[in-house]
Amino acid sequence: MPGYLGETLAALSALCFAMLNIVIAGTAGSRGDKGVLFSVIVTIGFSFALFLALEAGRIDISATRDTAKGIGSFAFAGIAAMVFGRTLVFDSIRRLGATRASAVKRLNPFFSVLLAAIFLSEPVTLFDLAGLIVIALAFTLLIQDSFRKSRDGNDTAAPMAYLIGTGAALAYAVSYIGRKAGLNFMDAPALGTFISALSGFLGFVVLATFSENYRPMFRNLFQNIDRHVMAAAVLVSLGQVLMFAALAHEKVSTVVMISSLEIFFSIFLSTVVFRIEKRPRPVILVAAALAIIGVALVASA
């Protein structure tokens, strides 16, 4: 295996998700569910094509205990990421903007390291604990800034928007644990992405069966597609596949730490390249820097 393959895949995944943040910010004027369900369907098709091209001939998917555990873990990860994570992260980006939403998602390592230690027996060192504390401090700064700007009337992002972002971070952290567990049983990132996306789609089907709120997602699925929705679907699909591939080569904590580069990519793209957001306030940059310091501490462990 080439050196740093897992790290490179994680960095490319971070770039995809940073570009996704920019695109999702443009879906505010889109109709319906803003492309959430469509992105799941694109992920299903994209990952299945990759599975047929790269994995179908080399992996054993016969009916064994390990295969069943792998499929079950991938399906669990899919529900967490596709139904809960993707819905919440799309909403948080529209409420917070690309830069702050990316900063809030840095709670992902905070949850991921703890969950990996509990469920995957990955060790937690003093560096890990120090990093988690710094990440929590960064998030506290974002919350305080939101409350202050809300009182001054200069910001429309309510504290609830940060809670939504926190929920997305937790959902994705749970999904990473499920993905890594599945990959321990089945070394097939594309198949894992396909199973996760399919289970997420079935999760939406169940929700639509019992809730009228979700039925328009299916009725108007192809009526609400625009260029922003299409671009978001492609980027999130590619990002998911790259993330799965990175997890196949590195432990959870390493992958999520490198994924934190997303915030730098998002800030650069949104303020310098596309100029869709004003230059971040100093407190946002400080919070982002603290989050990266926390990431470095955990990675150094």
CSV table of C-alpha atoms in Angstrom, one decimal:
chain,number,residue,atom,x,y,z
A,1,MET,CA,0.0,0.0,0.0
A,2,PRO,CA,1.4,3.4,-0.9
A,3,GLY,CA,2.6,5.6,2.0
A,4,TYR,CA,0.0,8.1,3.3
A,5,LEU,CA,-2.7,6.7,1.0
A,6,GLY,CA,-5.3,6.9,3.8
A,7,GLU,CA,-4.3,10.4,4.8
A,8,THR,CA,-4.4,11.6,1.1
A,9,LEU,CA,-7.9,10.1,0.7
A,10,ALA,CA,-9.1,11.8,3.8
A,11,ALA,CA,-7.7,15.2,2.6
A,12,LEU,CA,-9.4,14.8,-0.7
A,13,SER,CA,-12.7,13.9,1.1
A,14,ALA,CA,-12.3,17.1,3.1
A,15,LEU,CA,-11.9,19.2,-0.1
A,16,CYS,CA,-15.0,17.6,-1.5
A,17,PHE,CA,-17.0,18.4,1.6
A,18,ALA,CA,-15.6,22.0,1.7
A,19,MET,CA,-16.9,22.5,-1.9
A,20,LEU,CA,-20.1,20.9,-0.8
A,21,ASN,CA,-20.5,23.6,1.9
A,22,ILE,CA,-20.3,26.3,-0.8
A,23,VAL,CA,-22.8,24.6,-3.1
A,24,ILE,CA,-25.3,23.8,-0.3
A,25,ALA,CA,-25.2,27.5,0.7
A,26,GLY,CA,-26.6,28.1,-2.8
A,27,THR,CA,-29.5,25.8,-2.3
A,28,ALA,CA,-31.4,28.2,-0.1
A,29,GLY,CA,-33.5,29.1,-3.1
A,30,SER,CA,-34.0,25.5,-4.2
A,31,ARG,CA,-37.4,23.9,-3.7
A,32,GLY,CA,-38.4,20.8,-1.7
A,33,ASP,CA,-35.8,19.1,0.6
A,34,LYS,CA,-33.0,21.0,-1.1
A,35,GLY,CA,-31.5,17.9,-2.6
A,36,VAL,CA,-31.1,15.6,0.4
A,37,LEU,CA,-32.9,12.6,-1.0
A,38,PHE,CA,-31.6,13.1,-4.5
A,39,SER,CA,-28.0,13.1,-3.1
A,40,VAL,CA,-28.6,9.8,-1.5
A,41,ILE,CA,-29.8,8.3,-4.8
A,42,VAL,CA,-26.8,9.6,-6.6
A,43,THR,CA,-24.5,8.1,-3.9
A,44,ILE,CA,-26.3,4.7,-4.4
A,45,GLY,CA,-25.6,4.8,-8.1
A,46,PHE,CA,-22.1,6.1,-7.9
A,47,SER,CA,-20.9,3.7,-5.2
A,48,PHE,CA,-22.5,0.7,-6.9
A,49,ALA,CA,-20.7,1.5,-10.2
A,50,LEU,CA,-17.4,1.7,-8.3
A,51,PHE,CA,-18.1,-1.6,-6.5
A,52,LEU,CA,-18.7,-3.3,-9.9
A,53,ALA,CA,-15.6,-1.8,-11.4
A,54,LEU,CA,-13.2,-2.2,-8.5
A,55,GLU,CA,-14.4,-4.6,-5.9
A,56,ALA,CA,-16.8,-7.2,-7.3
A,57,GLY,CA,-14.2,-9.6,-8.4
A,58,ARG,CA,-11.9,-9.5,-5.4
A,59,ILE,CA,-14.0,-9.7,-2.3
A,60,ASP,CA,-15.9,-12.6,-0.8
A,61,ILE,CA,-19.6,-11.8,-0.1
A,62,SER,CA,-20.7,-15.3,0.7
A,63,ALA,CA,-23.1,-15.8,3.6
A,64,THR,CA,-20.8,-15.8,6.6
A,65,ARG,CA,-21.0,-14.3,10.1
A,66,ASP,CA,-18.4,-11.7,9.1
A,67,THR,CA,-20.3,-10.7,6.0
A,68,ALA,CA,-23.5,-10.3,8.0
A,69,LYS,CA,-21.8,-8.2,10.6
A,70,GLY,CA,-20.2,-6.1,7.9
A,71,ILE,CA,-23.5,-5.5,6.1
A,72,GLY,CA,-25.2,-4.7,9.5
A,73,SER,CA,-22.5,-2.2,10.4
A,74,PHE,CA,-22.7,-0.5,7.0
A,75,ALA,CA,-26.5,-0.3,7.2
A,76,PHE,CA,-26.3,1.2,10.7
A,77,ALA,CA,-23.8,3.8,9.5
A,78,GLY,CA,-26.0,4.6,6.6
A,79,ILE,CA,-29.0,5.5,8.8
A,80,ALA,CA,-26.8,7.7,11.0
A,81,ALA,CA,-25.1,9.5,8.1
A,82,MET,CA,-27.7,9.6,5.3
A,83,VAL,CA,-30.9,10.1,7.3
A,84,PHE,CA,-29.8,12.1,10.3
A,85,GLY,CA,-26.3,13.4,9.4
A,86,ARG,CA,-27.0,14.6,5.9
A,87,THR,CA,-30.4,16.2,6.7
A,88,LEU,CA,-29.0,18.1,9.7
A,89,VAL,CA,-25.8,19.2,7.9
A,90,PHE,CA,-27.7,20.5,4.9
A,91,ASP,CA,-29.9,22.5,7.3
A,92,SER,CA,-27.0,23.8,9.4
A,93,ILE,CA,-25.0,25.1,6.4
A,94,ARG,CA,-28.1,27.0,5.2
A,95,ARG,CA,-28.6,28.5,8.6
A,96,LEU,CA,-24.9,29.2,9.5
A,97,GLY,CA,-23.1,29.6,6.2
A,98,ALA,CA,-20.2,27.5,5.0
A,99,THR,CA,-17.5,28.9,7.3
A,100,ARG,CA,-19.3,28.6,10.7
A,101,ALA,CA,-21.0,25.3,9.8
A,102,SER,CA,-17.6,23.8,9.0
A,103,ALA,CA,-16.3,25.1,12.4
A,104,VAL,CA,-19.2,23.5,14.2
A,105,LYS,CA,-18.6,20.2,12.4
A,106,ARG,CA,-15.2,20.2,14.1
A,107,LEU,CA,-17.1,18.7,17.1
A,108,ASN,CA,-17.0,15.5,15.0
A,109,PRO,CA,-13.5,14.5,16.2
A,110,PHE,CA,-14.7,15.2,19.8
A,111,PHE,CA,-17.4,12.6,19.4
A,112,SER,CA,-15.5,10.3,17.2
A,113,VAL,CA,-12.5,9.8,19.4
A,114,LEU,CA,-14.7,9.1,22.4
A,115,LEU,CA,-16.9,6.7,20.5
A,116,ALA,CA,-13.9,4.9,18.9
A,117,ALA,CA,-12.4,4.4,22.3
A,118,ILE,CA,-15.6,2.9,23.6
A,119,PHE,CA,-16.7,0.7,20.7
A,120,LEU,CA,-13.5,0.1,18.7
A,121,SER,CA,-11.0,0.0,21.6
A,122,GLU,CA,-8.9,2.7,20.0
A,123,PRO,CA,-6.6,4.2,22.8
A,124,VAL,CA,-7.2,7.6,24.3
A,125,THR,CA,-4.0,9.4,25.4
A,126,LEU,CA,-3.3,12.6,27.3
A,127,PHE,CA,-2.8,14.3,23.9
A,128,ASP,CA,-6.3,13.1,22.8
A,129,LEU,CA,-7.9,14.5,26.0
A,130,ALA,CA,-6.0,17.8,25.5
A,131,GLY,CA,-7.2,18.0,21.9
A,132,LEU,CA,-10.8,17.3,22.8
A,133,ILE,CA,-10.7,20.1,25.5
A,134,VAL,CA,-9.3,22.6,22.9
A,135,ILE,CA,-12.0,21.6,20.4
A,136,ALA,CA,-14.7,22.1,23.0
A,137,LEU,CA,-13.3,25.5,23.7
A,138,ALA,CA,-13.5,26.4,20.1
A,139,PHE,CA,-17.1,25.5,19.9
A,140,THR,CA,-17.8,27.5,23.1
A,141,LEU,CA,-16.4,30.6,21.3
A,142,LEU,CA,-18.7,30.1,18.4
A,143,ILE,CA,-21.7,29.8,20.7
A,144,GLN,CA,-20.8,33.0,22.6
A,145,ASP,CA,-20.3,34.9,19.3
A,146,SER,CA,-23.7,33.8,18.1
A,147,PHE,CA,-25.4,34.9,21.3
A,148,ARG,CA,-23.6,38.3,21.2
A,149,LYS,CA,-24.4,39.0,17.6
A,150,SER,CA,-28.1,37.9,18.1
A,151,ARG,CA,-28.3,40.4,21.0
A,152,ASP,CA,-26.8,43.1,18.8
A,153,GLY,CA,-29.2,42.3,15.9
A,154,ASN,CA,-26.3,41.7,13.5
A,155,ASP,CA,-26.8,38.0,12.9
A,156,THR,CA,-29.8,35.8,11.9
A,157,ALA,CA,-28.1,32.6,13.1
A,158,ALA,CA,-29.9,31.6,16.2
A,159,PRO,CA,-28.3,29.3,18.8
A,160,MET,CA,-30.6,26.5,17.6
A,161,ALA,CA,-28.6,26.5,14.3
A,162,TYR,CA,-25.5,25.5,16.3
A,163,LEU,CA,-27.5,22.7,18.0
A,164,ILE,CA,-28.5,21.4,14.6
A,165,GLY,CA,-24.8,21.5,13.6
A,166,THR,CA,-23.9,19.6,16.7
A,167,GLY,CA,-26.5,17.0,16.0
A,168,ALA,CA,-25.0,16.6,12.5
A,169,ALA,CA,-21.5,16.2,14.0
A,170,LEU,CA,-22.7,13.5,16.4
A,171,ALA,CA,-24.6,11.6,13.7
A,172,TYR,CA,-21.5,11.5,11.4
A,173,ALA,CA,-19.3,10.4,14.3
A,174,VAL,CA,-21.6,7.5,15.0
A,175,SER,CA,-21.6,6.7,11.3
A,176,TYR,CA,-17.7,6.6,11.2
A,177,ILE,CA,-17.7,4.1,14.0
A,178,GLY,CA,-20.2,1.9,12.0
A,179,ARG,CA,-18.2,2.3,8.8
A,180,LYS,CA,-14.9,1.3,10.5
A,181,ALA,CA,-16.5,-1.6,12.2
A,182,GLY,CA,-18.0,-2.8,8.9
A,183,LEU,CA,-14.6,-2.4,7.1
A,184,ASN,CA,-13.0,-4.6,9.8
A,185,PHE,CA,-15.3,-7.4,8.5
A,186,MET,CA,-15.4,-6.5,4.8
A,187,ASP,CA,-12.6,-4.6,3.1
A,188,ALA,CA,-14.8,-3.0,0.5
A,189,PRO,CA,-15.2,0.8,0.8
A,190,ALA,CA,-17.4,1.2,-2.4
A,191,LEU,CA,-19.7,-1.7,-1.3
A,192,GLY,CA,-19.9,-0.2,2.2
A,193,THR,CA,-20.8,3.2,0.7
A,194,PHE,CA,-23.5,1.5,-1.4
A,195,ILE,CA,-25.0,-0.4,1.5
A,196,SER,CA,-25.0,2.7,3.7
A,197,ALA,CA,-26.6,4.9,1.1
A,198,LEU,CA,-29.2,2.2,0.3
A,199,SER,CA,-30.1,1.8,4.0
A,200,GLY,CA,-30.4,5.6,4.3
A,201,PHE,CA,-32.8,5.6,1.3
A,202,LEU,CA,-34.8,2.9,2.9
A,203,GLY,CA,-34.8,4.9,6.1
A,204,PHE,CA,-36.4,7.8,4.3
A,205,VAL,CA,-39.0,5.4,2.8
A,206,VAL,CA,-40.0,4.3,6.3
A,207,LEU,CA,-40.2,7.9,7.5
A,208,ALA,CA,-42.4,8.8,4.5
A,209,THR,CA,-44.6,5.8,5.2
A,210,PHE,CA,-45.5,7.1,8.6
A,211,SER,CA,-45.1,10.8,8.2
A,212,GLU,CA,-46.7,13.1,5.7
A,213,ASN,CA,-43.8,15.6,6.1
A,214,TYR,CA,-41.5,13.3,4.2
A,215,ARG,CA,-43.7,12.2,1.3
A,216,PRO,CA,-43.2,15.3,-0.8
A,217,MET,CA,-39.5,14.3,-0.9
A,218,PHE,CA,-40.5,11.4,-3.1
A,219,ARG,CA,-43.4,13.0,-5.0
A,220,ASN,CA,-41.3,15.9,-6.1
A,221,LEU,CA,-37.9,14.3,-6.2
A,222,PHE,CA,-37.1,15.1,-9.8
A,223,GLN,CA,-39.0,18.3,-10.0
A,224,ASN,CA,-36.8,20.1,-7.5
A,225,ILE,CA,-33.4,19.4,-9.2
A,226,ASP,CA,-31.4,22.5,-10.1
A,227,ARG,CA,-27.6,23.0,-10.7
A,228,HIS,CA,-26.9,23.5,-7.0
A,229,VAL,CA,-28.8,20.3,-6.1
A,230,MET,CA,-27.0,18.3,-8.8
A,231,ALA,CA,-23.6,19.6,-7.8
A,232,ALA,CA,-24.2,18.9,-4.1
A,233,ALA,CA,-25.3,15.4,-4.9
A,234,VAL,CA,-22.1,14.7,-6.9
A,235,LEU,CA,-19.8,16.2,-4.3
A,236,VAL,CA,-21.3,14.5,-1.3
A,237,SER,CA,-21.2,11.2,-3.1
A,238,LEU,CA,-17.6,11.6,-4.0
A,239,GLY,CA,-16.7,12.8,-0.5
A,240,GLN,CA,-18.5,9.8,1.1
A,241,VAL,CA,-16.6,7.2,-1.1
A,242,LEU,CA,-13.3,8.9,-0.4
A,243,MET,CA,-14.0,8.9,3.3
A,244,PHE,CA,-14.9,5.2,3.3
A,245,ALA,CA,-11.7,4.5,1.4
A,246,ALA,CA,-9.6,6.5,3.9
A,247,LEU,CA,-11.2,4.6,6.8
A,248,ALA,CA,-10.1,1.3,5.1
A,249,HIS,CA,-6.5,2.4,5.5
A,250,GLU,CA,-6.4,4.4,8.7
A,251,LYS,CA,-8.0,4.4,12.2
A,252,VAL,CA,-11.0,6.6,12.8
A,253,SER,CA,-9.2,9.3,14.9
A,254,THR,CA,-6.6,9.9,12.2
A,255,VAL,CA,-9.2,10.2,9.4
A,256,VAL,CA,-11.5,12.6,11.3
A,257,MET,CA,-8.5,14.7,12.3
A,258,ILE,CA,-7.3,15.1,8.7
A,259,SER,CA,-10.9,15.8,7.7
A,260,SER,CA,-10.8,18.9,9.8
A,261,LEU,CA,-8.9,20.6,7.0
A,262,GLU,CA,-12.4,21.1,5.6
A,263,ILE,CA,-12.8,24.3,7.6
A,264,PHE,CA,-9.7,25.9,6.0
A,265,PHE,CA,-10.8,24.8,2.6
A,266,SER,CA,-14.3,26.3,3.3
A,267,ILE,CA,-13.0,29.6,4.5
A,268,PHE,CA,-10.7,30.0,1.6
A,269,LEU,CA,-13.3,29.0,-1.0
A,270,SER,CA,-16.1,31.0,0.4
A,271,THR,CA,-14.2,34.2,1.1
A,272,VAL,CA,-11.4,34.3,-1.5
A,273,VAL,CA,-12.4,32.1,-4.5
A,274,PHE,CA,-16.2,32.5,-4.7
A,275,ARG,CA,-16.6,35.5,-2.3
A,276,ILE,CA,-20.1,34.5,-1.2
A,277,GLU,CA,-19.3,35.3,2.5
A,278,LYS,CA,-17.7,38.3,4.2
A,279,ARG,CA,-14.3,37.8,5.7
A,280,PRO,CA,-14.8,35.8,8.9
A,281,ARG,CA,-14.8,37.8,12.2
A,282,PRO,CA,-11.6,37.3,14.3
A,283,VAL,CA,-13.4,35.2,16.8
A,284,ILE,CA,-14.4,32.8,14.0
A,285,LEU,CA,-10.8,32.5,12.9
A,286,VAL,CA,-9.6,32.0,16.5
A,287,ALA,CA,-12.2,29.2,16.9
A,288,ALA,CA,-11.1,27.6,13.7
A,289,ALA,CA,-7.4,27.8,14.7
A,290,LEU,CA,-8.2,26.3,18.1
A,291,ALA,CA,-10.1,23.5,16.4
A,292,ILE,CA,-7.1,22.7,14.2
A,293,ILE,CA,-4.8,22.8,17.3
A,294,GLY,CA,-7.1,20.3,18.9
A,295,VAL,CA,-7.0,18.2,15.8
A,296,ALA,CA,-3.1,18.3,15.8
A,297,LEU,CA,-3.0,17.3,19.4
A,298,VAL,CA,-5.2,14.3,18.8
A,299,ALA,CA,-3.3,13.4,15.6
A,300,SER,CA,0.1,13.6,17.4
A,301,ALA,CA,-1.1,11.0,19.8
